[in-house]
Tab-separated table of C-alpha atoms in Angstrom:
chain	number	residue	atom	x	y	z
A	1	MET	CA	5.251	51.360	-55.676
A	2	TRP	CA	7.951	51.760	-58.331
A	3	LEU	CA	10.104	53.755	-55.938
A	4	TRP	CA	9.558	51.183	-53.186
A	5	ARG	CA	10.633	48.339	-55.446
A	6	LYS	CA	13.676	50.345	-56.534
A	7	LEU	CA	14.625	50.903	-52.902
A	8	ARG	CA	14.101	47.227	-52.193
A	9	SER	CA	16.460	46.285	-55.004
A	10	LEU	CA	19.121	48.604	-53.555
A	11	ILE	CA	18.716	47.001	-50.136
A	12	VAL	CA	19.328	43.586	-51.680
A	13	ILE	CA	22.704	44.694	-52.998
A	14	VAL	CA	23.947	45.668	-49.536
A	15	SER	CA	22.398	42.734	-47.672
A	16	LYS	CA	24.912	40.754	-45.638
A	17	GLU	CA	25.154	37.288	-44.266
A	18	PRO	CA	23.918	36.936	-40.663
A	19	THR	CA	26.327	37.396	-37.745
A	20	SER	CA	24.678	34.931	-35.371
A	21	GLU	CA	22.744	31.686	-35.505
A	22	LEU	CA	20.337	29.571	-33.506
A	23	ILE	CA	21.989	26.346	-32.385
A	24	GLU	CA	20.261	23.334	-30.891
A	25	PHE	CA	22.232	21.329	-28.332
A	26	LYS	CA	21.075	17.882	-27.279
A	27	PHE	CA	22.988	16.005	-24.568
A	28	LEU	CA	22.483	12.417	-23.476
A	29	PHE	CA	23.923	11.556	-20.072
A	30	SER	CA	24.013	8.200	-18.368
A	31	SER	CA	24.046	8.082	-14.610
A	32	THR	CA	24.770	5.441	-11.944
A	33	TYR	CA	24.557	5.873	-8.184
A	34	TRP	CA	23.376	4.051	-5.088
A	35	HIS	CA	23.000	7.003	-2.745
A	36	SER	CA	22.617	10.397	-4.405
A	37	PRO	CA	22.675	11.229	-8.108
A	38	PRO	CA	25.448	13.161	-9.828
A	39	GLN	CA	24.920	16.848	-10.472
A	40	ILE	CA	25.780	18.671	-13.689
A	41	GLU	CA	25.769	22.255	-14.795
A	42	ILE	CA	25.995	23.097	-18.515
A	43	LEU	CA	27.431	26.457	-19.509
A	44	ILE	CA	28.242	28.178	-22.750
A	45	ASP	CA	30.572	31.134	-22.390
A	46	ASN	CA	29.930	31.046	-18.634
A	47	LYS	CA	26.156	31.358	-19.070
A	48	VAL	CA	24.278	28.539	-17.334
A	49	TYR	CA	21.763	26.662	-19.507
A	50	TYR	CA	21.097	23.667	-17.270
A	51	ASN	CA	21.724	22.785	-13.660
A	52	ASP	CA	20.226	19.628	-12.179
A	53	MET	CA	20.859	16.145	-10.904
A	54	LEU	CA	20.979	13.156	-13.235
A	55	CYS	CA	18.380	11.012	-11.523
A	56	ASP	CA	17.583	8.569	-14.349
A	57	ASP	CA	19.740	5.941	-16.001
A	58	LEU	CA	19.597	8.045	-19.181
A	59	ASN	CA	18.957	11.793	-19.086
A	60	THR	CA	18.368	14.029	-22.088
A	61	VAL	CA	19.059	17.758	-21.907
A	62	LYS	CA	18.059	19.896	-24.851
A	63	PHE	CA	18.137	23.626	-25.436
A	64	ILE	CA	18.369	26.121	-28.269
A	65	THR	CA	20.387	29.286	-28.034
A	66	ARG	CA	21.550	32.070	-30.307
A	67	LEU	CA	25.300	32.441	-30.590
A	68	ASP	CA	27.373	35.074	-32.359
A	69	PHE	CA	29.783	34.013	-35.086
A	70	THR	CA	32.871	33.809	-32.869
A	71	ASP	CA	34.724	31.487	-30.461
A	72	HIS	CA	32.715	29.729	-27.748
A	73	LYS	CA	33.351	27.556	-24.711
A	74	LEU	CA	30.984	24.723	-23.799
A	75	GLN	CA	31.505	23.406	-20.272
A	76	ILE	CA	29.944	20.702	-18.137
A	77	LEU	CA	30.608	21.038	-14.413
A	78	ARG	CA	30.212	17.669	-12.798
A	79	THR	CA	29.754	17.738	-9.004
A	80	GLY	CA	28.215	15.659	-6.247
A	81	LYS	CA	30.885	12.997	-5.912
A	82	THR	CA	32.075	12.595	-2.333
A	83	ILE	CA	33.893	9.847	-0.518
A	84	GLU	CA	30.549	8.788	0.944
A	85	GLU	CA	29.195	7.992	-2.531
A	86	SER	CA	31.450	4.957	-2.819
A	87	ARG	CA	31.034	1.772	-0.817
A	88	GLN	CA	31.947	-1.861	-1.006
A	89	VAL	CA	29.160	-4.433	-1.023
A	90	ASP	CA	29.992	-8.120	-1.102
A	91	GLY	CA	33.444	-7.279	-2.402
A	92	GLU	CA	32.124	-5.084	-5.245
A	93	TRP	CA	32.464	-1.309	-5.376
A	94	GLU	CA	29.335	0.733	-5.813
A	95	THR	CA	29.861	4.377	-6.618
A	96	GLN	CA	28.472	7.418	-8.311
A	97	SER	CA	29.363	8.113	-11.947
A	98	CYS	CA	28.001	9.764	-15.051
A	99	SER	CA	28.952	9.923	-18.699
A	100	LEU	CA	28.283	12.127	-21.645
A	101	GLU	CA	27.013	9.422	-23.976
A	102	ASN	CA	26.109	11.654	-26.868
A	103	LEU	CA	26.128	15.300	-27.878
A	104	SER	CA	24.251	16.355	-30.979
A	105	VAL	CA	24.444	19.890	-32.291
A	106	ASN	CA	21.853	20.849	-34.862
A	107	GLY	CA	21.086	17.158	-35.185
A	108	ILE	CA	24.710	16.206	-35.869
A	109	ASP	CA	26.213	13.569	-33.581
A	110	LEU	CA	29.643	15.016	-32.687
A	111	ARG	CA	31.087	11.614	-31.733
A	112	ASN	CA	34.755	11.678	-32.811
A	113	ILE	CA	34.914	15.439	-32.413
A	114	LEU	CA	34.118	15.006	-28.716
A	115	TRP	CA	36.740	12.338	-28.296
A	116	SER	CA	39.468	14.325	-30.012
A	117	LYS	CA	38.643	17.956	-29.201
A	118	SER	CA	37.259	17.944	-25.677
A	119	LYS	CA	39.115	17.747	-22.395
A	120	PHE	CA	38.185	16.911	-18.833
A	121	VAL	CA	39.867	18.540	-15.866
A	122	PRO	CA	39.202	16.369	-12.789
A	123	MET	CA	38.978	17.789	-9.280
A	124	TYR	CA	40.606	15.110	-7.178
A	125	ASP	CA	39.887	14.823	-3.480
A	126	HIS	CA	42.628	14.005	-0.994
A	127	THR	CA	42.278	10.266	-1.592
A	128	GLN	CA	42.561	10.537	-5.390
A	129	SER	CA	45.270	11.354	-7.921
A	130	GLY	CA	45.748	11.255	-11.682
A	131	ASP	CA	46.266	13.328	-14.804
A	132	ALA	CA	45.592	17.023	-14.475
A	133	VAL	CA	43.865	17.063	-17.874
A	134	ILE	CA	42.366	14.065	-19.686
A	135	ASP	CA	41.826	14.559	-23.429
A	136	GLY	CA	38.537	13.337	-24.867
A	137	GLU	CA	37.302	11.934	-21.561
A	138	CYS	CA	33.503	11.762	-21.497
A	139	ILE	CA	33.172	9.442	-18.489
A	140	PHE	CA	33.007	11.594	-15.409
A	141	GLY	CA	34.026	9.339	-12.564
A	142	TYR	CA	35.508	12.291	-10.716
A	143	ASN	CA	34.123	15.699	-10.085
A	144	GLY	CA	35.523	18.151	-12.570
A	145	THR	CA	34.975	20.285	-15.625
A	146	TRP	CA	34.568	19.003	-19.152
A	147	GLN	CA	35.185	21.531	-21.894
A	148	LEU	CA	34.791	21.779	-25.649
A	149	ASN	CA	35.920	24.895	-27.454
A	150	PHE	CA	34.093	25.530	-30.713
A	151	THR	CA	33.229	28.317	-33.106
A	152	SER	CA	30.084	29.559	-34.730
A	153	PRO	CA	28.815	29.253	-37.457
A	154	PHE	CA	28.731	25.663	-36.391
A	155	TYR	CA	28.761	24.186	-39.900
A	156	GLN	CA	32.068	25.981	-40.479
A	157	TYR	CA	33.470	24.517	-37.243
A	158	ILE	CA	32.633	21.010	-38.420
A	159	VAL	CA	34.057	21.694	-41.871
A	160	ASN	CA	37.287	22.904	-40.260
A	161	CYS	CA	37.429	19.867	-37.975
A	162	VAL	CA	37.078	17.560	-40.944
A	163	ARG	CA	39.715	19.499	-42.849
A	164	GLY	CA	42.024	19.062	-39.897
A	165	ALA	CA	42.251	22.769	-39.352
A	166	ARG	CA	41.381	22.386	-35.674
B	1	MET	CA	-3.417	14.437	-63.720
B	2	THR	CA	-1.790	17.077	-65.849
B	3	ASN	CA	1.011	15.877	-68.075
B	4	TRP	CA	3.402	18.801	-67.769
B	5	MET	CA	5.950	19.456	-70.505
B	6	ILE	CA	8.682	22.015	-69.992
B	7	PRO	CA	8.430	24.620	-72.775
B	8	ASN	CA	11.282	25.195	-75.169
B	9	ASP	CA	11.796	27.384	-78.220
B	10	GLN	CA	14.442	28.246	-80.782
B	11	PHE	CA	15.985	30.975	-78.641
B	12	LEU	CA	16.466	28.637	-75.689
B	13	SER	CA	17.753	25.879	-77.955
B	14	ASN	CA	20.206	28.310	-79.524
B	15	THR	CA	21.463	29.342	-76.098
B	16	LYS	CA	22.463	25.736	-75.571
B	17	LEU	CA	24.128	25.619	-78.982
B	18	TYR	CA	26.037	28.854	-78.274
B	19	TRP	CA	27.359	27.360	-75.057
B	20	TYR	CA	28.703	24.313	-76.840
B	21	ASP	CA	29.953	26.190	-79.910
B	22	GLN	CA	31.887	28.967	-78.233
B	23	SER	CA	35.118	28.800	-76.315
B	24	GLN	CA	34.544	29.688	-72.684
B	25	ASN	CA	36.379	31.567	-69.999
B	26	CYS	CA	36.009	30.188	-66.513
B	27	LYS	CA	34.727	32.750	-64.018
B	28	ASP	CA	35.222	32.540	-60.299
B	29	ILE	CA	32.518	31.022	-58.148
B	30	ASP	CA	31.421	34.336	-56.612
B	31	THR	CA	30.971	35.934	-60.018
B	32	ASN	CA	28.772	33.059	-61.151
B	33	LYS	CA	26.768	33.171	-57.938
B	34	ASN	CA	26.321	36.932	-58.069
B	35	VAL	CA	25.091	36.846	-61.656
B	36	LEU	CA	22.531	34.191	-60.782
B	37	ASN	CA	21.530	36.009	-57.600
B	38	GLU	CA	20.834	39.224	-59.491
B	39	TRP	CA	19.050	37.271	-62.235
B	40	PHE	CA	16.624	35.553	-59.857
B	41	GLN	CA	15.907	38.818	-58.064
B	42	SER	CA	15.399	40.780	-61.270
B	43	THR	CA	11.902	39.446	-61.995
B	44	LYS	CA	9.437	42.198	-62.844
B	45	ARG	CA	6.572	39.775	-63.343
B	46	ASN	CA	6.481	38.586	-59.739
B	47	HIS	CA	6.472	40.509	-56.501
B	48	ILE	CA	8.998	38.830	-54.253
B	49	ILE	CA	10.077	40.926	-51.278
B	50	GLY	CA	12.270	40.290	-48.270
B	51	TRP	CA	15.305	39.083	-50.218
B	52	GLU	CA	17.510	40.972	-47.771
B	53	SER	CA	16.312	38.683	-44.949
B	54	MET	CA	17.864	35.724	-46.744
B	55	GLY	CA	21.487	36.487	-45.928
B	56	CYS	CA	22.920	33.114	-46.926
B	57	VAL	CA	23.051	32.474	-50.666
B	58	ASP	CA	24.437	29.167	-51.926
B	59	LEU	CA	24.767	27.529	-55.312
B	60	THR	CA	22.839	24.316	-55.854
B	61	MET	CA	22.434	21.755	-58.581
B	62	GLY	CA	18.788	22.691	-58.912
B	63	CYS	CA	15.733	22.383	-56.731
B	64	THR	CA	15.918	18.605	-56.342
B	65	HIS	CA	19.316	19.174	-54.763
B	66	PHE	CA	17.650	21.791	-52.545
B	67	ILE	CA	15.055	19.233	-51.446
B	68	GLU	CA	17.539	16.431	-50.878
B	69	SER	CA	19.859	18.699	-48.966
B	70	PHE	CA	16.938	19.819	-46.802
B	71	ILE	CA	16.056	16.205	-46.021
B	72	ILE	CA	19.670	15.391	-45.136
B	73	GLY	CA	19.738	18.469	-42.914
B	74	GLN	CA	16.653	17.201	-41.106
B	75	ASN	CA	18.371	13.867	-40.508
B	76	GLY	CA	15.806	11.923	-42.391
B	77	ILE	CA	12.326	11.438	-43.670
B	78	ALA	CA	10.603	11.446	-40.266
B	79	ASN	CA	11.778	14.889	-39.263
B	80	PHE	CA	9.865	17.113	-41.685
B	81	GLN	CA	6.371	17.350	-43.122
B	82	VAL	CA	4.693	18.109	-46.415
B	83	LEU	CA	1.167	19.060	-47.394
B	84	PRO	CA	-1.172	17.102	-49.684
B	85	ASP	CA	-0.992	17.815	-53.435
B	86	GLU	CA	2.754	18.125	-53.348
B	87	TYR	CA	5.639	17.187	-55.609
B	88	ALA	CA	5.478	13.441	-56.330
B	89	TYR	CA	9.069	13.022	-55.173
B	90	TYR	CA	7.974	13.058	-51.532
B	91	GLY	CA	5.546	10.226	-52.203
B	92	PHE	CA	8.317	8.247	-53.897
B	93	LEU	CA	10.243	8.587	-50.647
B	94	GLY	CA	7.248	7.359	-48.667
B	95	LYS	CA	6.401	10.801	-47.336
B	96	TRP	CA	2.707	11.619	-47.480
B	97	GLY	CA	0.885	14.882	-46.981
B	98	THR	CA	-0.458	16.235	-43.706
B	99	GLU	CA	-3.679	18.237	-43.991
B	100	VAL	CA	-3.641	21.948	-43.286
B	101	GLY	CA	-4.859	22.384	-39.721
B	102	GLU	CA	-3.228	19.150	-38.618
B	103	LEU	CA	0.427	20.089	-38.979
B	104	GLU	CA	2.745	18.897	-36.245
B	105	PRO	CA	4.216	21.705	-34.105
B	106	ASN	CA	7.942	22.453	-34.369
B	107	LYS	CA	8.437	20.112	-37.337
B	108	PRO	CA	9.739	21.871	-40.479
B	109	LEU	CA	7.531	22.011	-43.560
B	110	ILE	CA	8.777	21.919	-47.137
B	111	ILE	CA	6.342	23.311	-49.668
B	112	THR	CA	6.192	23.824	-53.420
B	113	LEU	CA	5.408	27.406	-54.427
B	114	PRO	CA	4.056	28.118	-56.933
B	115	ASN	CA	2.219	24.832	-56.908
B	116	TYR	CA	1.534	23.351	-60.360
B	117	ASN	CA	-1.840	21.944	-59.230
B	118	TRP	CA	-3.148	25.504	-59.128
B	119	ALA	CA	-0.469	27.188	-61.243
B	120	ASP	CA	-0.250	29.686	-58.408
B	121	LEU	CA	0.383	29.821	-54.694
B	122	ARG	CA	-1.680	27.226	-52.882
B	123	PRO	CA	-5.210	28.537	-52.224
B	124	ASP	CA	-4.644	27.713	-48.535
B	125	TRP	CA	-1.252	29.477	-48.389
B	126	ASN	CA	-2.401	32.121	-45.919
B	127	ALA	CA	-3.865	29.430	-43.646
B	128	VAL	CA	-0.603	27.515	-43.859
B	129	LEU	CA	1.360	30.625	-42.884
B	130	LEU	CA	-0.932	31.268	-39.934
B	131	GLU	CA	-0.766	27.688	-38.705
B	132	CYS	CA	3.018	27.686	-39.016
B	133	GLU	CA	3.188	30.905	-36.982
B	134	GLN	CA	1.009	29.397	-34.266
B	135	LYS	CA	2.861	26.086	-34.164
B	136	ASN	CA	6.416	27.352	-34.569
B	137	ILE	CA	6.932	25.544	-37.862
B	138	ASN	CA	9.790	26.556	-40.130
B	139	ILE	CA	8.921	26.728	-43.816
B	140	HIS	CA	11.256	25.824	-46.672
B	141	ILE	CA	10.049	26.687	-50.170
B	142	ASP	CA	10.774	24.792	-53.359
B	143	ALA	CA	10.248	27.501	-55.976
B	144	ALA	CA	11.332	25.481	-59.001
B	145	TRP	CA	8.450	26.785	-61.117
B	146	LEU	CA	8.941	30.432	-60.284
B	147	THR	CA	10.827	31.160	-63.501
B	148	LEU	CA	7.718	30.313	-65.550
B	149	SER	CA	5.381	32.296	-63.294
B	150	LYS	CA	3.884	35.740	-63.080
B	151	ASP	CA	2.011	37.609	-60.362
B	152	ILE	CA	3.444	35.507	-57.531
B	153	GLU	CA	3.525	37.523	-54.316
B	154	LEU	CA	5.823	36.313	-51.594
B	155	ASP	CA	7.376	37.974	-48.565
B	156	LEU	CA	10.528	36.071	-47.733
B	157	SER	CA	10.997	38.029	-44.528
B	158	HIS	CA	8.063	36.195	-42.938
B	159	PRO	CA	9.574	34.755	-39.729
B	160	CYS	CA	8.502	31.188	-40.517
B	161	ILE	CA	10.104	31.157	-43.969
B	162	GLN	CA	13.644	29.920	-43.438
B	163	SER	CA	14.827	29.082	-46.936
B	164	ILE	CA	13.812	29.034	-50.572
B	165	GLY	CA	15.296	27.152	-53.489
B	166	MET	CA	15.149	28.425	-57.053
B	167	GLY	CA	16.371	26.815	-60.238
B	168	ILE	CA	16.991	27.744	-63.851
B	169	SER	CA	16.083	24.381	-65.329
B	170	LYS	CA	12.491	25.269	-66.208
B	171	TYR	CA	13.908	27.456	-68.999
B	172	SER	CA	14.597	24.231	-70.836
B	173	LEU	CA	17.891	23.984	-68.991
B	174	GLN	CA	17.344	20.537	-67.547
B	175	TRP	CA	20.642	19.633	-69.209
B	176	ASN	CA	22.457	21.950	-66.804
B	177	ARG	CA	20.546	22.008	-63.530
B	178	VAL	CA	21.677	24.884	-61.365
B	179	GLY	CA	19.945	27.002	-58.778
B	180	LEU	CA	20.400	29.038	-55.651
B	181	ARG	CA	19.352	28.398	-52.101
B	182	TYR	CA	18.470	31.505	-50.120
B	183	SER	CA	18.388	30.892	-46.393
B	184	LYS	CA	18.321	32.799	-43.137
B	185	GLN	CA	20.728	30.384	-41.479
B	186	ARG	CA	23.041	27.736	-42.885
B	187	LYS	CA	23.018	24.266	-41.393
B	188	MET	CA	25.290	21.380	-42.194
B	189	ASP	CA	23.902	19.633	-45.220
B	190	SER	CA	24.774	18.782	-48.793
B	191	ILE	CA	24.523	22.340	-50.147
B	192	THR	CA	26.577	23.760	-47.292
B	193	ILE	CA	29.258	21.155	-47.965
B	194	PHE	CA	29.256	22.027	-51.656
B	195	ASN	CA	29.610	25.721	-50.968
B	196	LYS	CA	31.761	25.753	-47.852
B	197	PHE	CA	33.853	22.593	-47.980
B	198	TYR	CA	34.446	21.914	-51.666
B	199	ILE	CA	35.154	25.564	-52.317
B	200	HIS	CA	37.573	25.315	-55.219
B	201	ASN	CA	36.859	23.976	-58.677
B	202	VAL	CA	33.607	22.298	-57.749
B	203	ASN	CA	31.250	22.125	-60.705
B	204	ASP	CA	32.833	25.194	-62.301
B	205	ASN	CA	31.605	24.019	-65.671
B	206	LEU	CA	28.043	23.677	-64.380
B	207	TYR	CA	27.993	27.125	-62.830
B	208	ASP	CA	29.839	28.814	-65.695
B	209	CYS	CA	27.191	27.485	-68.035
B	210	ALA	CA	24.392	28.681	-65.740
B	211	ARG	CA	25.919	32.162	-65.613
B	212	PHE	CA	26.309	32.121	-69.397
B	213	CYS	CA	22.616	31.285	-69.812
B	214	ALA	CA	21.448	33.808	-67.188
B	215	GLU	CA	23.419	36.534	-68.972
B	216	ARG	CA	21.529	35.770	-72.192
B	217	ILE	CA	18.032	34.733	-71.122
B	218	PRO	CA	15.915	37.531	-69.657
B	219	ARG	CA	14.550	36.556	-66.239
B	220	ASP	CA	10.905	36.828	-67.341
B	221	TYR	CA	11.591	35.583	-70.863
B	222	MET	CA	8.644	33.191	-71.185
B	223	TRP	CA	5.899	35.560	-70.079
B	224	ASP	CA	7.503	38.514	-71.867
B	225	THR	CA	7.633	36.526	-75.095
B	226	TYR	CA	4.500	34.399	-75.028
B	227	GLU	CA	1.967	36.372	-73.007
B	228	GLU	CA	0.070	37.579	-76.075
B	229	LEU	CA	-0.090	34.097	-77.583
B	230	ASN	CA	-1.139	32.658	-74.228
B	231	THR	CA	-3.885	35.278	-73.880
B	232	ASN	CA	-5.152	34.723	-77.438
B	233	LEU	CA	-5.291	30.959	-76.941
B	234	CYS	CA	-7.207	31.432	-73.703
B	235	ASN	CA	-9.719	33.720	-75.403
B	236	GLN	CA	-10.152	31.439	-78.411
B	237	ASN	CA	-10.614	28.269	-76.358
B	238	ASN	CA	-12.446	29.704	-73.391
B	239	TRP	CA	-9.579	28.736	-71.087
B	240	LYS	CA	-8.817	30.621	-67.920
B	241	GLN	CA	-5.312	32.017	-67.787
B	242	THR	CA	-3.148	31.024	-64.823
B	243	ASN	CA	0.128	32.307	-63.423
B	244	LEU	CA	2.121	29.625	-65.240
B	245	ILE	CA	2.892	30.328	-68.901
B	246	HIS	CA	2.171	26.748	-69.952
B	247	GLY	CA	-0.831	26.006	-67.755
B	248	VAL	CA	-4.501	27.020	-68.097
B	249	TRP	CA	-7.815	26.087	-66.512
B	250	ASP	CA	-9.875	24.126	-69.026
B	251	ASN	CA	-13.330	23.382	-67.586
B	252	ASN	CA	-11.917	23.502	-64.057
B	253	GLU	CA	-9.112	21.135	-64.928
B	254	MET	CA	-5.474	22.136	-65.161
B	255	ARG	CA	-4.208	21.739	-68.697
B	256	CYS	CA	-0.668	21.991	-69.992
B	257	ILE	CA	-0.579	24.051	-73.212
B	258	THR	CA	3.083	23.654	-74.099
B	259	ASN	CA	2.024	22.044	-77.383
B	260	GLU	CA	-0.556	24.733	-78.167
B	261	LEU	CA	2.062	27.422	-77.556
B	262	GLY	CA	4.293	25.614	-80.042
B	263	LEU	CA	6.902	25.122	-77.358
B	264	ASN	CA	7.181	21.354	-77.202
B	265	PRO	CA	10.485	20.283	-78.749
B	266	HIS	CA	9.265	16.699	-79.023
B	267	SER	CA	6.289	17.663	-81.192
B	268	LYS	CA	8.387	19.275	-83.891
């Protein structure tokens, strides 16, 4: 027992901080459509975590994943918008749209971080035109890819954002 | 209800006097943290294993800071649970105990160990561990009383145990509350901000003083010094010894014996 405790105490000295962490992502999407709902796919580092249509007015997507302490890329691929999804009724346009209303990571509402650090790259069809990249856009009226680059450990990412380092 | 009084003696009082009397050299934050880390782990009176599983070590302003930081990290009072017979602070916040067997799945539990109601681990500790395993409940341990304890057995590597807070204040150091949080994963909360955002010159004086005291007060000082007196008092009064130096069972009721040990500064 004495030897075991001695060995234990030696292990303590060389113990290191972890190199990965479990992170909980919680998305809230709003969705409007008259014909077919918008489709989204959520990826982190090109791994798909969610792929479905946003059928309800408000849709919550939640998952937990383990990420290494390094750079990461969170993407939302928004699809399903075609010319046929838009129509005029009594002079008013009805169309298909969706928005990322809220993203919480480990219970922290990212809010301003989304608006200042994310970008949306629309995929315009032949009838549309606009900016190639829209900073901080969380309303997905067009098909396209929304992206937020972040790092893990996530607390350090937030600390760096607040410090203005990123 | 037991009226607990934190024990104090001349040696501990003198440690405070030395701190105020002597000129001090400021040490860097890592030195202070490392001294405290080794001090907490150096207990010979308790059997705490699995320290190496707690890779994140952060300075705190004591165990109340640990608790408050935990609550902030949970985003509020509704997002964690406690057991009955817990630290009164939770009741002050309007948080009441959930019975063992009725814990809510996936909702973190904060627990006081050792618990002063039994001067030991809770008698239902093994049932709590099992239920938390079955219901995927993370456990966070407030070990404020560990410095005054003996024979406490705890395996920190248990998968449900996610963090533990320890403090030095029970060595009559309430005037300089400092502790460490050991955790398996850091989350954004008050302690993380203190350790990872306000990195430079934050509470240097507080932590220098804590290091100063830890370098002078042996980790198991109370039991090493007062075990014989405690045992004699128990034998003379037909009390049953507990794992807390200043608590005994007196006719099945927990009794604080700080006065009887001659360790109550207010009685002198």
